[in-house]
Amino acid sequence: MTDLAKSGGGMDYRRHFARLKRLAGTVLSVATTFLGLLLVTFLIGRVVPIDPVLAAVGDRAPADIYERVREEMGLNLPLWHQFAIYLGKVLQGDFGQSVLTARPVLDDIRRVFPATLELASVATVIGVLLGVPAGVMAAVHEGKWIDHLVRFIGLIGYSVPIFWLGLVGLLVFYAQLGWVAGPGRIDFIYDGYFDPITGLMLVDTLLQGEIEIFWNALAHIALPACLLAYFSLAYIARMTRSLMLEQLQQEYIVTARVKGLPERSVIWRHALGNVSVPLVTVIALSYASLLEGSVLTETIFAWPGIGLYITNSLLNADMNAVLGGTIVIGAVFIGVNMLSDLLYTVLDPRAN
Amino acid sequence: MFKKFVVSAVLGVSVVLAQTPATAATPKDALVMAYSIDDIITLDPAEIFEFSGAEYSANTYDRLIAYDVKDVSRIYGVIAESWTISDDGKTYTFKIREGVKFTSGNDLTAEDAAFSLQRVIKLDKSPAFILSQFGFTADNVAQKIRATDKYTLVLETDQAYAPTFLLYCLTAGVGAVVDKKVVMSHEKDGDLGHAWLRTNYAGVGPFKLRKWTANESLVLERNDTYWGEAPAMKRVLIRHVKEAASQQLLLEKGDIDIARNLEADQLASIAGNGDVKTLVAEKGAVWYLGLSQKNEYLKRPQVRQALKYLVDYDGIANTILKGRGTVHQAFLPKGFLGTLTDKPFKLDVAKAKALLAEAGLPNGFKVTMDTRNNTVTTAMAQAIQPTFAQAGIELEIIPGDGKQTLTKYRARNHDIYIGRWGPDYQDPHTNADTFARNPDNADDAKSKPLAWRNAWDIPAMTKKADAAIMERDADKRAQMYLDIQREHQQVSPFVIMFQDIEVSALRKNVDGFVLGPSFDSNFYAKVTKK
């Protein structure tokens, strides 16, 4: 008895140690990734032939003001020194001020990221709900009309430029049919009269009991979300189809069928259950790429998200904002990856 | 193949649907506008120097004086009821209007006016030079700009300038009166409330700030305690919509009252829509080519002259600007005191060739042009390229992002720069100062006007421009500017080509929207909706 308990304890230690080592490894790799990301973005920001002082003072500023601001921004220091200062501040959670918005970068990101998050989440939900069944159906009916249809839709999703589809979508569903609301997150009339809590319009309106604004926000998000969903749908459906095709040829499927299991159960439980792990990766990747923000969609739909924010900042040499945004996107990628890793262990007991 | 099919299918659908247009309507008491407002970086009138920022300030902050947008020569009092100028021309005494209250409820006094102007000098932000050019410094401003009693403001300039010069400068955004008590209650580390006012409001005007969300929206509310005529609109809702096609859809659908940034394509497409109309105004900005005098070819006088004959002015105005610009060839745009409207240049290849031969370059030469990569600038550059080629000049276009080309231009590393220049305030000196003055042509000069950027050394013309700001007789002063422009037009390394026209598209039930000659003379106060 005692021996067993002892050896059990030893195994426990080893397991804990291994887990700790793995955790340390994860932390270390995340930290290095971030440092590398920061360094590369910082250097790119410094080598582009754009003068960040100009962004701060404008084209007409007299020379003495220009010089003063240049010193205030620390641009007269050597590059390594500038980076060290920046790194020190970031470690304290200070991403600096944005030149363009005159506010702390962190505040800006807290404002623009939820807009993208909301759009990407709704789009991904639609994309998964439609894309996975479409992919499954295409695989089951390989070579039939339904397969061709899914592939056709997917092909369009890949090849039609999003700004064109966005504008035509607006023309048809907003301007002509009036099924959805126009560009922007809510109607103009609510601008400045509705205070966000989380920044997610759909959540905030419900939290504050503003049902009317909720429906309005839903009408606004519908079109851009469907548009983005279309593109992730195309990708998800195609990947689901090929993953499913592979599974459907496996022997255990034949066995299941021979056993007399209903076809529905064979396809949706056995086959789909087995592709769920790689499928999660596919969905996570598509979600993460939507979370970067889509500049074109955000431009057309006047959607104040992070894609537009970073692009605009970059064009105006607002380096604090660009660096801050890059770190957030980096964090999102790492976060979504870790989340999908976590999901593996839930979906596939072997991965534990 | 698929793409083509889809295109025609969707277009077909939209044609069918076009039969059944559905329109929404904006509230009767709100002005709703789509406008590219991502250039706003501050709301502090002592710092604002951007187009849409200037417009915000013009509608929310009353200034000491203003000019009539229909006739700029007429200057009238706003917060200052009247003024007198001492015999030596250096002391200006303003009588401040009584009974004006800030939106905070505080009384507006001469103390607030003095504080506002002193604050501009002490903060020393980008537009501060508009006031500091009259000899005000952080050290002397408390002495030179002061309230002598509750409703009297006195300004002492260092020299006897042309009165119109000072008065026009006071019509600029830096002449906005801020609420001293409120601003100072938010002061931090001696910043005169700057950090707070960058994103807040403390003043008096037809409208007040409700909320600004950078790159997203700007919401104004009517000032119900306004001393002047109260606006009909209770609210002004401005949404940042960058894409012109989206602006057009919003307007045609009736979700907005005014679309501010439609491009030529959209303007052509709404022309047939009976529900919308357009409002146009000549703006102060001019399009020009800057020819660097550091370039061995461009520094020859005949070459400078020849290039002025190698631009197809009318062609570009008609096919590229399409109603958003008009041919103009002098550095003072129409709408200024002493504008020269002569247009001596047109496309004349033979004449240009003769001039090039005279310059010893009968076979032309190679030269580069830094070009911002936006649609209009690029199209203009591409239209100039072939006409230059007709005289043997091989023009290489170097496209770049706006900030990038500007950085190069400011460092004097260009050959030719194609650009657009907007005046800083409504006095002719603003453009004379940059196009016709270059006090020091050294690489490390303190002042770097456009003449400096193009390395054009002009001691004689600089003196003439300086003399024009001292002329106290307005008519004589106008004549001096005409003379400078005539000479400048012929000899300068600036090929001045067009003057901007701003076009706004409005729903037809919207009246009273004012587009003035400058970016801070676009007003919402008189807007009504039927």
PDB file of C-alpha atoms in Angstrom, chain B residues 24-177:
ATOM      1  CA  ALA B  24     -35.411  56.663 -45.628  1.00  0.00           C
ATOM      2  CA  ALA B  25     -35.460  60.134 -44.154  1.00  0.00           C
ATOM      3  CA  THR B  26     -33.298  61.837 -41.581  1.00  0.00           C
ATOM      4  CA  PRO B  27     -34.935  63.591 -38.605  1.00  0.00           C
ATOM      5  CA  LYS B  28     -36.199  67.083 -39.369  1.00  0.00           C
ATOM      6  CA  ASP B  29     -34.149  68.730 -36.641  1.00  0.00           C
ATOM      7  CA  ALA B  30     -30.817  67.018 -37.308  1.00  0.00           C
ATOM      8  CA  LEU B  31     -28.227  67.573 -40.005  1.00  0.00           C
ATOM      9  CA  VAL B  32     -26.661  64.254 -40.948  1.00  0.00           C
ATOM     10  CA  MET B  33     -23.456  64.245 -42.919  1.00  0.00           C
ATOM     11  CA  ALA B  34     -20.932  61.739 -44.273  1.00  0.00           C
ATOM     12  CA  TYR B  35     -17.495  63.286 -44.319  1.00  0.00           C
ATOM     13  CA  SER B  36     -13.936  62.043 -44.303  1.00  0.00           C
ATOM     14  CA  ILE B  37     -12.928  63.320 -40.870  1.00  0.00           C
ATOM     15  CA  ASP B  38      -9.937  61.155 -40.091  1.00  0.00           C
ATOM     16  CA  ASP B  39      -7.683  64.178 -40.354  1.00  0.00           C
ATOM     17  CA  ILE B  40      -8.957  65.565 -37.058  1.00  0.00           C
ATOM     18  CA  ILE B  41      -6.186  65.117 -34.519  1.00  0.00           C
ATOM     19  CA  THR B  42      -7.207  67.732 -31.978  1.00  0.00           C
ATOM     20  CA  LEU B  43     -10.177  69.858 -30.935  1.00  0.00           C
ATOM     21  CA  ASP B  44      -8.118  72.597 -29.283  1.00  0.00           C
ATOM     22  CA  PRO B  45      -8.529  75.789 -31.370  1.00  0.00           C
ATOM     23  CA  ALA B  46      -4.969  76.771 -30.466  1.00  0.00           C
ATOM     24  CA  GLU B  47      -3.746  73.622 -32.198  1.00  0.00           C
ATOM     25  CA  ILE B  48      -6.264  72.809 -34.952  1.00  0.00           C
ATOM     26  CA  PHE B  49      -4.656  73.044 -38.372  1.00  0.00           C
ATOM     27  CA  GLU B  50      -6.523  70.397 -40.340  1.00  0.00           C
ATOM     28  CA  PHE B  51      -9.353  70.782 -42.827  1.00  0.00           C
ATOM     29  CA  SER B  52     -12.189  69.106 -40.969  1.00  0.00           C
ATOM     30  CA  GLY B  53     -10.815  70.238 -37.608  1.00  0.00           C
ATOM     31  CA  ALA B  54     -10.962  73.829 -38.841  1.00  0.00           C
ATOM     32  CA  GLU B  55     -14.568  73.312 -39.865  1.00  0.00           C
ATOM     33  CA  TYR B  56     -15.429  71.974 -36.415  1.00  0.00           C
ATOM     34  CA  SER B  57     -13.882  75.012 -34.768  1.00  0.00           C
ATOM     35  CA  ALA B  58     -15.658  77.396 -37.147  1.00  0.00           C
ATOM     36  CA  ASN B  59     -19.049  76.029 -36.128  1.00  0.00           C
ATOM     37  CA  THR B  60     -18.447  75.767 -32.395  1.00  0.00           C
ATOM     38  CA  TYR B  61     -16.147  78.655 -31.459  1.00  0.00           C
ATOM     39  CA  ASP B  62     -16.998  82.266 -32.183  1.00  0.00           C
ATOM     40  CA  ARG B  63     -14.011  84.395 -33.050  1.00  0.00           C
ATOM     41  CA  LEU B  64     -13.279  88.040 -32.387  1.00  0.00           C
ATOM     42  CA  ILE B  65     -14.003  88.975 -35.994  1.00  0.00           C
ATOM     43  CA  ALA B  66     -15.025  87.310 -39.232  1.00  0.00           C
ATOM     44  CA  TYR B  67     -15.186  88.064 -42.934  1.00  0.00           C
ATOM     45  CA  ASP B  68     -18.134  87.839 -45.278  1.00  0.00           C
ATOM     46  CA  VAL B  69     -17.876  84.593 -47.252  1.00  0.00           C
ATOM     47  CA  LYS B  70     -19.481  86.270 -50.273  1.00  0.00           C
ATOM     48  CA  ASP B  71     -17.160  89.303 -50.193  1.00  0.00           C
ATOM     49  CA  VAL B  72     -13.942  88.702 -48.303  1.00  0.00           C
ATOM     50  CA  SER B  73     -13.071  92.396 -48.286  1.00  0.00           C
ATOM     51  CA  ARG B  74     -15.883  92.945 -45.769  1.00  0.00           C
ATOM     52  CA  ILE B  75     -14.614  92.249 -42.247  1.00  0.00           C
ATOM     53  CA  TYR B  76     -17.106  92.432 -39.386  1.00  0.00           C
ATOM     54  CA  GLY B  77     -17.119  92.025 -35.633  1.00  0.00           C
ATOM     55  CA  VAL B  78     -18.371  88.876 -33.905  1.00  0.00           C
ATOM     56  CA  ILE B  79     -17.189  88.693 -30.296  1.00  0.00           C
ATOM     57  CA  ALA B  80     -15.460  92.041 -30.846  1.00  0.00           C
ATOM     58  CA  GLU B  81     -18.227  94.546 -31.590  1.00  0.00           C
ATOM     59  CA  SER B  82     -15.896  97.195 -32.977  1.00  0.00           C
ATOM     60  CA  TRP B  83     -12.277  98.258 -32.979  1.00  0.00           C
ATOM     61  CA  THR B  84     -10.015 101.266 -33.330  1.00  0.00           C
ATOM     62  CA  ILE B  85      -6.429 101.507 -34.478  1.00  0.00           C
ATOM     63  CA  SER B  86      -3.969 104.001 -32.974  1.00  0.00           C
ATOM     64  CA  ASP B  87      -2.331 106.623 -35.185  1.00  0.00           C
ATOM     65  CA  ASP B  88       1.038 104.914 -35.102  1.00  0.00           C
ATOM     66  CA  GLY B  89      -0.703 101.769 -36.408  1.00  0.00           C
ATOM     67  CA  LYS B  90       0.590  99.530 -33.641  1.00  0.00           C
ATOM     68  CA  THR B  91      -2.203  99.471 -31.067  1.00  0.00           C
ATOM     69  CA  TYR B  92      -5.572  97.844 -31.747  1.00  0.00           C
ATOM     70  CA  THR B  93      -8.364  98.356 -29.235  1.00  0.00           C
ATOM     71  CA  PHE B  94     -11.304  95.952 -29.443  1.00  0.00           C
ATOM     72  CA  LYS B  95     -14.638  96.538 -27.776  1.00  0.00           C
ATOM     73  CA  ILE B  96     -15.898  93.126 -26.632  1.00  0.00           C
ATOM     74  CA  ARG B  97     -19.607  92.373 -27.029  1.00  0.00           C
ATOM     75  CA  GLU B  98     -21.496  92.432 -23.734  1.00  0.00           C
ATOM     76  CA  GLY B  99     -24.005  89.827 -22.616  1.00  0.00           C
ATOM     77  CA  VAL B 100     -22.371  86.871 -24.318  1.00  0.00           C
ATOM     78  CA  LYS B 101     -22.370  83.696 -22.235  1.00  0.00           C
ATOM     79  CA  PHE B 102     -20.243  80.603 -22.793  1.00  0.00           C
ATOM     80  CA  THR B 103     -22.087  77.302 -22.927  1.00  0.00           C
ATOM     81  CA  SER B 104     -20.853  76.756 -19.361  1.00  0.00           C
ATOM     82  CA  GLY B 105     -22.930  79.761 -18.280  1.00  0.00           C
ATOM     83  CA  ASN B 106     -19.872  81.914 -17.572  1.00  0.00           C
ATOM     84  CA  ASP B 107     -19.891  85.502 -18.880  1.00  0.00           C
ATOM     85  CA  LEU B 108     -17.536  86.139 -21.770  1.00  0.00           C
ATOM     86  CA  THR B 109     -15.212  89.049 -21.005  1.00  0.00           C
ATOM     87  CA  ALA B 110     -12.135  90.684 -22.480  1.00  0.00           C
ATOM     88  CA  GLU B 111     -10.147  88.576 -20.017  1.00  0.00           C
ATOM     89  CA  ASP B 112     -11.257  85.402 -21.867  1.00  0.00           C
ATOM     90  CA  ALA B 113     -10.362  86.931 -25.230  1.00  0.00           C
ATOM     91  CA  ALA B 114      -6.916  87.992 -24.019  1.00  0.00           C
ATOM     92  CA  PHE B 115      -6.360  84.569 -22.449  1.00  0.00           C
ATOM     93  CA  SER B 116      -7.323  82.791 -25.673  1.00  0.00           C
ATOM     94  CA  LEU B 117      -4.829  84.722 -27.777  1.00  0.00           C
ATOM     95  CA  GLN B 118      -2.070  84.529 -25.161  1.00  0.00           C
ATOM     96  CA  ARG B 119      -2.687  80.814 -24.912  1.00  0.00           C
ATOM     97  CA  VAL B 120      -2.051  80.357 -28.641  1.00  0.00           C
ATOM     98  CA  ILE B 121       1.336  82.032 -28.291  1.00  0.00           C
ATOM     99  CA  LYS B 122       2.289  80.223 -25.094  1.00  0.00           C
ATOM    100  CA  LEU B 123       1.273  76.769 -26.331  1.00  0.00           C
ATOM    101  CA  ASP B 124       3.152  77.433 -29.570  1.00  0.00           C
ATOM    102  CA  LYS B 125       1.400  74.741 -31.631  1.00  0.00           C
ATOM    103  CA  SER B 126       1.417  74.556 -35.436  1.00  0.00           C
ATOM    104  CA  PRO B 127      -0.907  77.534 -36.176  1.00  0.00           C
ATOM    105  CA  ALA B 128       0.717  79.809 -33.546  1.00  0.00           C
ATOM    106  CA  PHE B 129       2.774  81.594 -36.208  1.00  0.00           C
ATOM    107  CA  ILE B 130      -0.390  83.226 -37.536  1.00  0.00           C
ATOM    108  CA  LEU B 131      -0.315  85.377 -34.400  1.00  0.00           C
ATOM    109  CA  SER B 132       3.374  85.295 -33.517  1.00  0.00           C
ATOM    110  CA  GLN B 133       4.276  86.965 -36.817  1.00  0.00           C
ATOM    111  CA  PHE B 134       3.038  90.207 -35.205  1.00  0.00           C
ATOM    112  CA  GLY B 135       5.849  90.122 -32.674  1.00  0.00           C
ATOM    113  CA  PHE B 136       4.133  88.257 -29.846  1.00  0.00           C
ATOM    114  CA  THR B 137       6.321  85.898 -27.837  1.00  0.00           C
ATOM    115  CA  ALA B 138       5.722  83.768 -24.754  1.00  0.00           C
ATOM    116  CA  ASP B 139       7.619  86.380 -22.738  1.00  0.00           C
ATOM    117  CA  ASN B 140       5.926  89.543 -23.939  1.00  0.00           C
ATOM    118  CA  VAL B 141       2.418  88.338 -24.772  1.00  0.00           C
ATOM    119  CA  ALA B 142       0.919  89.062 -21.349  1.00  0.00           C
ATOM    120  CA  GLN B 143       2.033  92.656 -21.863  1.00  0.00           C
ATOM    121  CA  LYS B 144       1.170  92.969 -25.586  1.00  0.00           C
ATOM    122  CA  ILE B 145      -2.263  91.346 -25.479  1.00  0.00           C
ATOM    123  CA  ARG B 146      -4.266  92.389 -22.442  1.00  0.00           C
ATOM    124  CA  ALA B 147      -7.705  93.229 -21.133  1.00  0.00           C
ATOM    125  CA  THR B 148      -7.750  96.802 -19.914  1.00  0.00           C
ATOM    126  CA  ASP B 149     -11.233  96.506 -18.487  1.00  0.00           C
ATOM    127  CA  LYS B 150     -14.040  93.969 -18.507  1.00  0.00           C
ATOM    128  CA  TYR B 151     -14.960  94.619 -22.135  1.00  0.00           C
ATOM    129  CA  THR B 152     -11.827  96.142 -23.694  1.00  0.00           C
ATOM    130  CA  LEU B 153      -9.074  94.131 -25.328  1.00  0.00           C
ATOM    131  CA  VAL B 154      -5.823  95.757 -26.443  1.00  0.00           C
ATOM    132  CA  LEU B 155      -3.293  94.292 -28.884  1.00  0.00           C
ATOM    133  CA  GLU B 156       0.100  95.882 -29.531  1.00  0.00           C
ATOM    134  CA  THR B 157       2.017  94.714 -32.585  1.00  0.00           C
ATOM    135  CA  ASP B 158       5.775  95.194 -32.972  1.00  0.00           C
ATOM    136  CA  GLN B 159       5.464  97.151 -36.223  1.00  0.00           C
ATOM    137  CA  ALA B 160       2.834  99.191 -38.011  1.00  0.00           C
ATOM    138  CA  TYR B 161       1.472  96.396 -40.203  1.00  0.00           C
ATOM    139  CA  ALA B 162      -1.317  96.689 -42.722  1.00  0.00           C
ATOM    140  CA  PRO B 163      -4.470  96.600 -40.565  1.00  0.00           C
ATOM    141  CA  THR B 164      -6.103  94.132 -42.961  1.00  0.00           C
ATOM    142  CA  PHE B 165      -3.195  91.760 -42.305  1.00  0.00           C
ATOM    143  CA  LEU B 166      -3.828  91.578 -38.555  1.00  0.00           C
ATOM    144  CA  LEU B 167      -7.609  91.551 -38.921  1.00  0.00           C
ATOM    145  CA  TYR B 168      -7.626  88.701 -41.452  1.00  0.00           C
ATOM    146  CA  CYS B 169      -5.305  86.737 -39.203  1.00  0.00           C
ATOM    147  CA  LEU B 170      -7.724  87.160 -36.316  1.00  0.00           C
ATOM    148  CA  THR B 171     -10.492  85.587 -38.416  1.00  0.00           C
ATOM    149  CA  ALA B 172      -8.471  82.334 -38.374  1.00  0.00           C
ATOM    150  CA  GLY B 173      -9.074  79.523 -35.896  1.00  0.00           C
ATOM    151  CA  VAL B 174      -6.468  80.917 -33.520  1.00  0.00           C
ATOM    152  CA  GLY B 175      -8.836  83.866 -33.004  1.00  0.00           C
ATOM    153  CA  ALA B 176     -11.402  81.599 -31.325  1.00  0.00           C
ATOM    154  CA  VAL B 177     -12.403  82.664 -27.824  1.00  0.00           C
TER     155      VAL B 177
END
